Amino acid sequence: MDFLRPASWEEALAAKAEYPTAVPIAGGTDIMVEINFDHRRPEYLLDLNRIALLREWEVGEEVTKLGASVPYTQIMENLRGTLPGLALASHTVASPQIRNRGGVGGNLGCASPAGDSHPALLAAGAEVEVESVRGSRLIPIDEFYTGVKRNALAADELIKTVHIKNATGPQQYSKVGTRNAMVIAVCAFGLALHPETRTVRTGIGSAAPTPIRAKAAEEFLNAALEEGGFWESRKVITPSIAKQFGELATGAANPIDDVRGTAKYRRHAVGIMARRQLVWTWEQYRGTNGRSLEGAA
């Protein structure tokens, strides 16, 4: 196994172009486990730890640009007001040591359906900026996951930045596992209210071959909120709306039985999380009255 260690982003892109099978490593919290257990033996490892720009973030007026290697700890400490859903998801990632090393770019690169950040990114409507020596492009998060542990990256591309819309409404995230953290999710769910567009987005993890949205549930809820005048009145969500939203979220799941849980249990849990998160986020929305969402996570 050869170890490539570029000193700059330009050198990293050149190395990836010359060695397209090279596996990027930054936090190493996924790939090193596979290597240590001899489940994977890549020909080349591309170390990105010397590239400072991957550990930077920028909070803009509407979008936060998050470097691929920004550790989860930094997201929790610095971006909980701007990206509350992702901050909540970051709290559930493994151990403090892993949260100090791992970042969203690694989750996206591995594209495991159980990756903790995926539901929050789907719910927020993120875009993934990837780059090669040929140029850069933005991939909508809905188009990024192409199969089990497969993504839309070309062989010579690297993940540079994740563009995430700043929260304009409450966001929530839940994960089912034997513990709150230090465990691979049995299933996970994320929900974000977007009052500026009067829409709701969701994200489901570890309950389908790829991370997915519960689109039928979203469409039902968007119509129910609009037709009932909920956005303007901020009245309480009715139990029937919450129940149907949960049932439709359950229907979106396409899980399997494995050592962590059964498909039946995963569907059941997704529905419960969806219903509860709708109630939680709507109660937060009713209480904000246009005030800042700082600390809502």
Short mmCIF file of C-alpha atoms in Angstrom, two decimals:
data_model
loop_
_atom_site.label_atom_id
_atom_site.label_comp_id
_atom_site.label_asym_id
_atom_site.label_seq_id
_atom_site.Cartn_x
_atom_site.Cartn_y
_atom_site.Cartn_z
CA MET A 1 0.00 0.00 0.00
CA ASP A 2 1.45 3.36 -1.07
CA PHE A 3 0.84 6.48 1.03
CA LEU A 4 0.35 9.78 -0.83
CA ARG A 5 0.64 12.97 1.27
CA PRO A 6 -0.06 16.15 -0.73
CA ALA A 7 0.76 19.50 0.87
CA SER A 8 -1.92 21.50 -0.93
CA TRP A 9 -5.36 21.09 -2.47
CA GLU A 10 -3.86 21.41 -5.95
CA GLU A 11 -1.41 18.61 -5.19
CA ALA A 12 -4.24 16.47 -3.87
CA LEU A 13 -6.25 16.92 -7.07
CA ALA A 14 -3.20 16.11 -9.17
CA ALA A 15 -2.54 12.97 -7.12
CA LYS A 16 -6.15 11.85 -7.44
CA ALA A 17 -5.98 12.39 -11.21
CA GLU A 18 -2.78 10.34 -11.46
CA TYR A 19 -3.97 7.63 -9.05
CA PRO A 20 -7.79 7.49 -9.42
CA THR A 21 -8.04 4.38 -7.22
CA ALA A 22 -6.44 6.23 -4.29
CA VAL A 23 -8.71 6.26 -1.23
CA PRO A 24 -8.85 9.64 0.53
CA ILE A 25 -8.18 9.64 4.26
CA ALA A 26 -8.65 12.56 6.64
CA GLY A 27 -10.22 11.51 9.94
CA GLY A 28 -9.68 7.86 9.05
CA THR A 29 -12.50 6.80 11.33
CA ASP A 30 -14.07 4.49 8.71
CA ILE A 31 -11.32 3.41 6.34
CA MET A 32 -8.81 2.56 9.10
CA VAL A 33 -11.32 0.22 10.73
CA GLU A 34 -11.73 -1.63 7.43
CA ILE A 35 -7.95 -1.79 6.94
CA ASN A 36 -7.29 -2.94 10.52
CA PHE A 37 -9.77 -5.79 10.12
CA ASP A 38 -8.35 -6.58 6.68
CA HIS A 39 -11.74 -5.97 5.05
CA ARG A 40 -10.16 -3.58 2.58
CA ARG A 41 -6.66 -3.17 1.20
CA PRO A 42 -6.48 -0.15 -1.14
CA GLU A 43 -3.47 0.20 -3.42
CA TYR A 44 -3.06 3.87 -2.48
CA LEU A 45 -4.09 6.01 0.48
CA LEU A 46 -4.42 9.76 -0.16
CA ASP A 47 -3.79 11.62 3.10
CA LEU A 48 -5.62 14.98 3.17
CA ASN A 49 -4.64 16.06 6.68
CA ARG A 50 -2.16 18.72 5.55
CA ILE A 51 -4.84 20.62 3.59
CA ALA A 52 -6.09 23.40 5.86
CA LEU A 53 -8.94 24.60 3.65
CA LEU A 54 -10.80 21.32 4.25
CA ARG A 55 -11.01 22.21 7.96
CA GLU A 56 -12.47 25.68 7.39
CA TRP A 57 -16.07 26.86 7.34
CA GLU A 58 -17.83 30.06 6.32
CA VAL A 59 -21.26 31.17 7.50
CA GLY A 60 -22.89 33.25 4.77
CA GLU A 61 -26.19 35.09 4.72
CA GLU A 62 -28.11 32.10 3.38
CA VAL A 63 -25.64 29.20 3.17
CA THR A 64 -22.88 27.77 5.33
CA LYS A 65 -19.89 26.35 3.46
CA LEU A 66 -18.51 23.49 5.50
CA GLY A 67 -15.09 22.08 4.69
CA ALA A 68 -15.11 18.32 4.17
CA SER A 69 -12.78 17.71 7.14
CA VAL A 70 -14.36 20.06 9.71
CA PRO A 71 -14.64 17.80 12.79
CA TYR A 72 -18.02 17.03 14.28
CA THR A 73 -16.86 18.65 17.53
CA GLN A 74 -16.46 21.98 15.72
CA ILE A 75 -19.95 21.66 14.21
CA MET A 76 -21.40 21.05 17.67
CA GLU A 77 -19.54 23.95 19.26
CA ASN A 78 -19.74 26.59 16.52
CA LEU A 79 -22.65 25.85 14.17
CA ARG A 80 -25.53 24.67 16.34
CA GLY A 81 -27.49 27.89 15.72
CA THR A 82 -26.93 27.87 11.96
CA LEU A 83 -27.09 24.11 11.33
CA PRO A 84 -29.08 22.74 14.28
CA GLY A 85 -30.02 19.43 12.64
CA LEU A 86 -26.45 18.62 11.73
CA ALA A 87 -25.27 19.68 15.19
CA LEU A 88 -27.75 17.28 16.79
CA ALA A 89 -26.57 14.50 14.49
CA SER A 90 -22.95 15.30 15.35
CA HIS A 91 -23.70 14.73 19.04
CA THR A 92 -24.60 11.10 18.28
CA VAL A 93 -21.43 10.26 16.33
CA ALA A 94 -19.35 7.61 18.07
CA SER A 95 -17.04 8.76 20.89
CA PRO A 96 -15.45 12.17 21.70
CA GLN A 97 -12.23 10.96 20.09
CA ILE A 98 -14.02 10.10 16.85
CA ARG A 99 -15.97 13.38 16.90
CA ASN A 100 -12.64 15.20 17.18
CA ARG A 101 -11.34 13.45 14.06
CA GLY A 102 -14.28 12.57 11.82
CA GLY A 103 -16.10 14.96 9.50
CA VAL A 104 -19.02 15.13 7.11
CA GLY A 105 -16.79 14.60 4.08
CA GLY A 106 -15.84 11.15 5.29
CA ASN A 107 -19.50 10.24 5.85
CA LEU A 108 -20.31 11.35 2.31
CA GLY A 109 -17.31 9.60 0.80
CA CYS A 110 -18.18 6.27 2.44
CA ALA A 111 -21.89 6.79 1.63
CA SER A 112 -22.97 4.19 4.17
CA PRO A 113 -26.76 4.29 4.64
CA ALA A 114 -26.05 4.29 8.40
CA GLY A 115 -23.90 7.44 8.30
CA ASP A 116 -25.12 9.78 11.03
CA SER A 117 -24.94 13.04 9.06
CA HIS A 118 -26.96 11.95 6.03
CA PRO A 119 -30.53 12.48 7.37
CA ALA A 120 -29.64 16.00 8.55
CA LEU A 121 -28.03 16.88 5.21
CA LEU A 122 -31.05 15.60 3.29
CA ALA A 123 -33.47 17.49 5.50
CA ALA A 124 -31.47 20.70 5.20
CA GLY A 125 -31.20 20.47 1.40
CA ALA A 126 -27.40 20.42 1.15
CA GLU A 127 -25.20 20.44 -1.94
CA VAL A 128 -21.82 18.72 -2.18
CA GLU A 129 -19.03 20.61 -3.91
CA VAL A 130 -16.60 18.23 -5.57
CA GLU A 131 -13.52 19.05 -7.58
CA SER A 132 -10.94 17.52 -9.89
CA VAL A 133 -8.25 18.87 -12.17
CA ARG A 134 -11.04 19.19 -14.73
CA GLY A 135 -13.00 21.66 -12.60
CA SER A 136 -15.62 21.73 -9.85
CA ARG A 137 -19.34 21.01 -9.65
CA LEU A 138 -22.17 21.05 -7.11
CA ILE A 139 -24.10 17.82 -6.58
CA PRO A 140 -27.54 18.15 -4.89
CA ILE A 141 -27.65 15.88 -1.86
CA ASP A 142 -30.65 14.01 -3.32
CA GLU A 143 -28.49 12.96 -6.28
CA PHE A 144 -25.34 12.16 -4.32
CA TYR A 145 -26.20 8.67 -3.04
CA THR A 146 -26.30 6.18 -5.91
CA GLY A 147 -26.29 2.79 -4.16
CA VAL A 148 -25.15 0.89 -1.11
CA LYS A 149 -21.92 2.66 -0.13
CA ARG A 150 -21.76 4.29 -3.57
CA ASN A 151 -21.89 7.95 -4.46
CA ALA A 152 -21.87 10.23 -7.51
CA LEU A 153 -18.17 11.08 -7.37
CA ALA A 154 -16.11 10.50 -10.52
CA ALA A 155 -12.91 8.53 -10.06
CA ASP A 156 -10.73 11.66 -10.13
CA GLU A 157 -12.92 13.84 -7.89
CA LEU A 158 -12.56 14.77 -4.22
CA ILE A 159 -15.13 16.27 -1.86
CA LYS A 160 -14.14 19.84 -1.05
CA THR A 161 -17.04 21.61 0.67
CA VAL A 162 -20.62 20.95 1.70
CA HIS A 163 -23.02 23.83 1.08
CA ILE A 164 -25.84 23.74 3.63
CA LYS A 165 -28.74 26.16 3.80
CA ASN A 166 -28.79 28.07 7.08
CA ALA A 167 -31.74 27.12 9.23
CA THR A 168 -34.72 29.46 8.95
CA GLY A 169 -36.89 27.16 11.03
CA PRO A 170 -36.46 24.44 13.66
CA GLN A 171 -34.70 21.20 12.84
CA GLN A 172 -34.58 17.87 14.65
CA TYR A 173 -32.66 14.61 14.50
CA SER A 174 -33.16 11.25 16.21
CA LYS A 175 -31.19 8.03 16.12
CA VAL A 176 -32.17 4.60 17.42
CA GLY A 177 -29.40 2.44 18.83
CA THR A 178 -28.39 0.57 21.93
CA ARG A 179 -26.80 3.80 23.19
CA ASN A 180 -27.11 7.49 22.33
CA ALA A 181 -23.68 7.46 20.69
CA MET A 182 -20.75 5.08 20.12
CA VAL A 183 -23.05 2.86 18.10
CA ILE A 184 -24.06 2.38 14.46
CA ALA A 185 -27.64 3.54 13.98
CA VAL A 186 -30.40 0.95 13.80
CA CYS A 187 -32.24 3.74 12.02
CA ALA A 188 -32.22 7.54 12.07
CA PHE A 189 -34.51 10.37 11.04
CA GLY A 190 -34.05 14.07 10.40
CA LEU A 191 -36.64 16.79 9.86
CA ALA A 192 -36.31 20.48 8.94
CA LEU A 193 -38.96 23.17 8.66
CA HIS A 194 -38.30 25.75 5.94
CA PRO A 195 -40.75 28.60 6.66
CA GLU A 196 -39.37 30.83 3.89
CA THR A 197 -40.57 28.33 1.28
CA ARG A 198 -43.33 26.86 3.44
CA THR A 199 -41.93 23.38 3.02
CA VAL A 200 -40.75 20.51 5.17
CA ARG A 201 -37.87 18.18 4.29
CA THR A 202 -36.92 14.86 5.82
CA GLY A 203 -34.04 12.41 5.86
CA ILE A 204 -33.99 8.71 6.72
CA GLY A 205 -30.85 6.77 7.58
CA SER A 206 -30.13 3.05 7.96
CA ALA A 207 -33.57 2.04 6.71
CA ALA A 208 -32.98 1.68 2.96
CA PRO A 209 -30.08 0.84 0.62
CA THR A 210 -29.18 4.55 0.60
CA PRO A 211 -30.07 7.55 2.76
CA ILE A 212 -33.45 8.76 1.48
CA ARG A 213 -36.18 11.34 1.98
CA ALA A 214 -39.75 10.47 2.89
CA LYS A 215 -41.13 12.36 -0.11
CA ALA A 216 -44.74 11.22 0.12
CA ALA A 217 -44.79 12.25 3.78
CA GLU A 218 -43.32 15.63 2.86
CA GLU A 219 -45.86 16.21 0.10
CA PHE A 220 -48.75 15.32 2.40
CA LEU A 221 -47.50 17.57 5.19
CA ASN A 222 -46.70 20.49 2.90
CA ALA A 223 -50.24 20.37 1.52
CA ALA A 224 -51.84 19.96 4.95
CA LEU A 225 -49.93 22.89 6.44
CA GLU A 226 -50.74 25.13 3.48
CA GLU A 227 -54.41 24.22 3.18
CA GLY A 228 -54.95 24.54 6.92
CA GLY A 229 -53.21 27.91 7.19
CA PHE A 230 -50.79 26.52 9.77
CA TRP A 231 -47.78 28.61 8.69
CA GLU A 232 -49.60 31.89 9.35
CA SER A 233 -51.64 30.88 12.39
CA ARG A 234 -48.97 28.72 14.04
CA LYS A 235 -51.78 26.66 15.52
CA VAL A 236 -51.14 23.22 16.99
CA ILE A 237 -50.62 20.35 14.58
CA THR A 238 -53.60 18.01 14.81
CA PRO A 239 -53.01 14.41 15.94
CA SER A 240 -54.44 13.10 12.64
CA ILE A 241 -51.88 15.05 10.60
CA ALA A 242 -49.02 13.86 12.80
CA LYS A 243 -50.25 10.27 12.61
CA GLN A 244 -50.55 10.25 8.83
CA PHE A 245 -47.16 11.91 8.47
CA GLY A 246 -45.61 9.14 10.56
CA GLU A 247 -47.38 6.42 8.60
CA LEU A 248 -46.18 7.85 5.28
CA ALA A 249 -42.64 8.09 6.62
CA THR A 250 -42.86 4.43 7.59
CA GLY A 251 -43.93 3.62 4.04
CA ALA A 252 -40.85 5.35 2.62
CA ALA A 253 -38.49 3.02 4.47
CA ASN A 254 -37.13 -0.04 2.70
CA PRO A 255 -34.99 -1.70 5.36
CA ILE A 256 -33.48 -5.14 5.82
CA ASP A 257 -33.07 -7.52 8.74
CA ASP A 258 -29.54 -7.51 10.12
CA VAL A 259 -27.67 -7.95 13.40
CA ARG A 260 -28.73 -4.49 14.61
CA GLY A 261 -32.47 -4.82 14.06
CA THR A 262 -35.29 -6.22 11.99
CA ALA A 263 -36.89 -4.52 9.01
CA LYS A 264 -40.22 -4.46 10.87
CA TYR A 265 -38.69 -2.70 13.85
CA ARG A 266 -36.92 -0.15 11.67
CA ARG A 267 -40.16 0.78 9.88
CA HIS A 268 -41.93 1.12 13.20
CA ALA A 269 -39.17 3.30 14.66
CA VAL A 270 -39.02 5.57 11.62
CA GLY A 271 -42.73 6.29 11.93
CA ILE A 272 -42.45 7.12 15.62
CA MET A 273 -39.44 9.39 15.11
CA ALA A 274 -41.18 11.20 12.26
CA ARG A 275 -44.31 11.84 14.29
CA ARG A 276 -42.41 12.99 17.37
CA GLN A 277 -40.07 15.25 15.44
CA LEU A 278 -42.97 16.91 13.68
CA VAL A 279 -44.51 17.77 17.05
CA TRP A 280 -41.17 18.97 18.47
CA THR A 281 -40.22 21.14 15.51
CA TRP A 282 -43.69 22.63 15.18
CA GLU A 283 -43.77 23.54 18.86
CA GLN A 284 -40.40 25.26 18.39
CA TYR A 285 -41.76 27.08 15.35
CA ARG A 286 -44.84 28.23 17.25
CA GLY A 287 -42.60 29.62 19.99
CA THR A 288 -40.04 31.46 17.85
CA ASN A 289 -42.31 34.22 16.48
CA GLY A 290 -39.48 35.27 14.18
CA ARG A 291 -36.83 35.25 16.92
CA SER A 292 -33.38 33.80 16.33
CA LEU A 293 -33.09 30.03 16.39
CA GLU A 294 -29.75 30.24 18.26
CA GLY A 295 -29.67 27.42 20.79
CA ALA A 296 -32.78 25.70 19.40
CA ALA A 297 -30.76 22.54 18.85
#
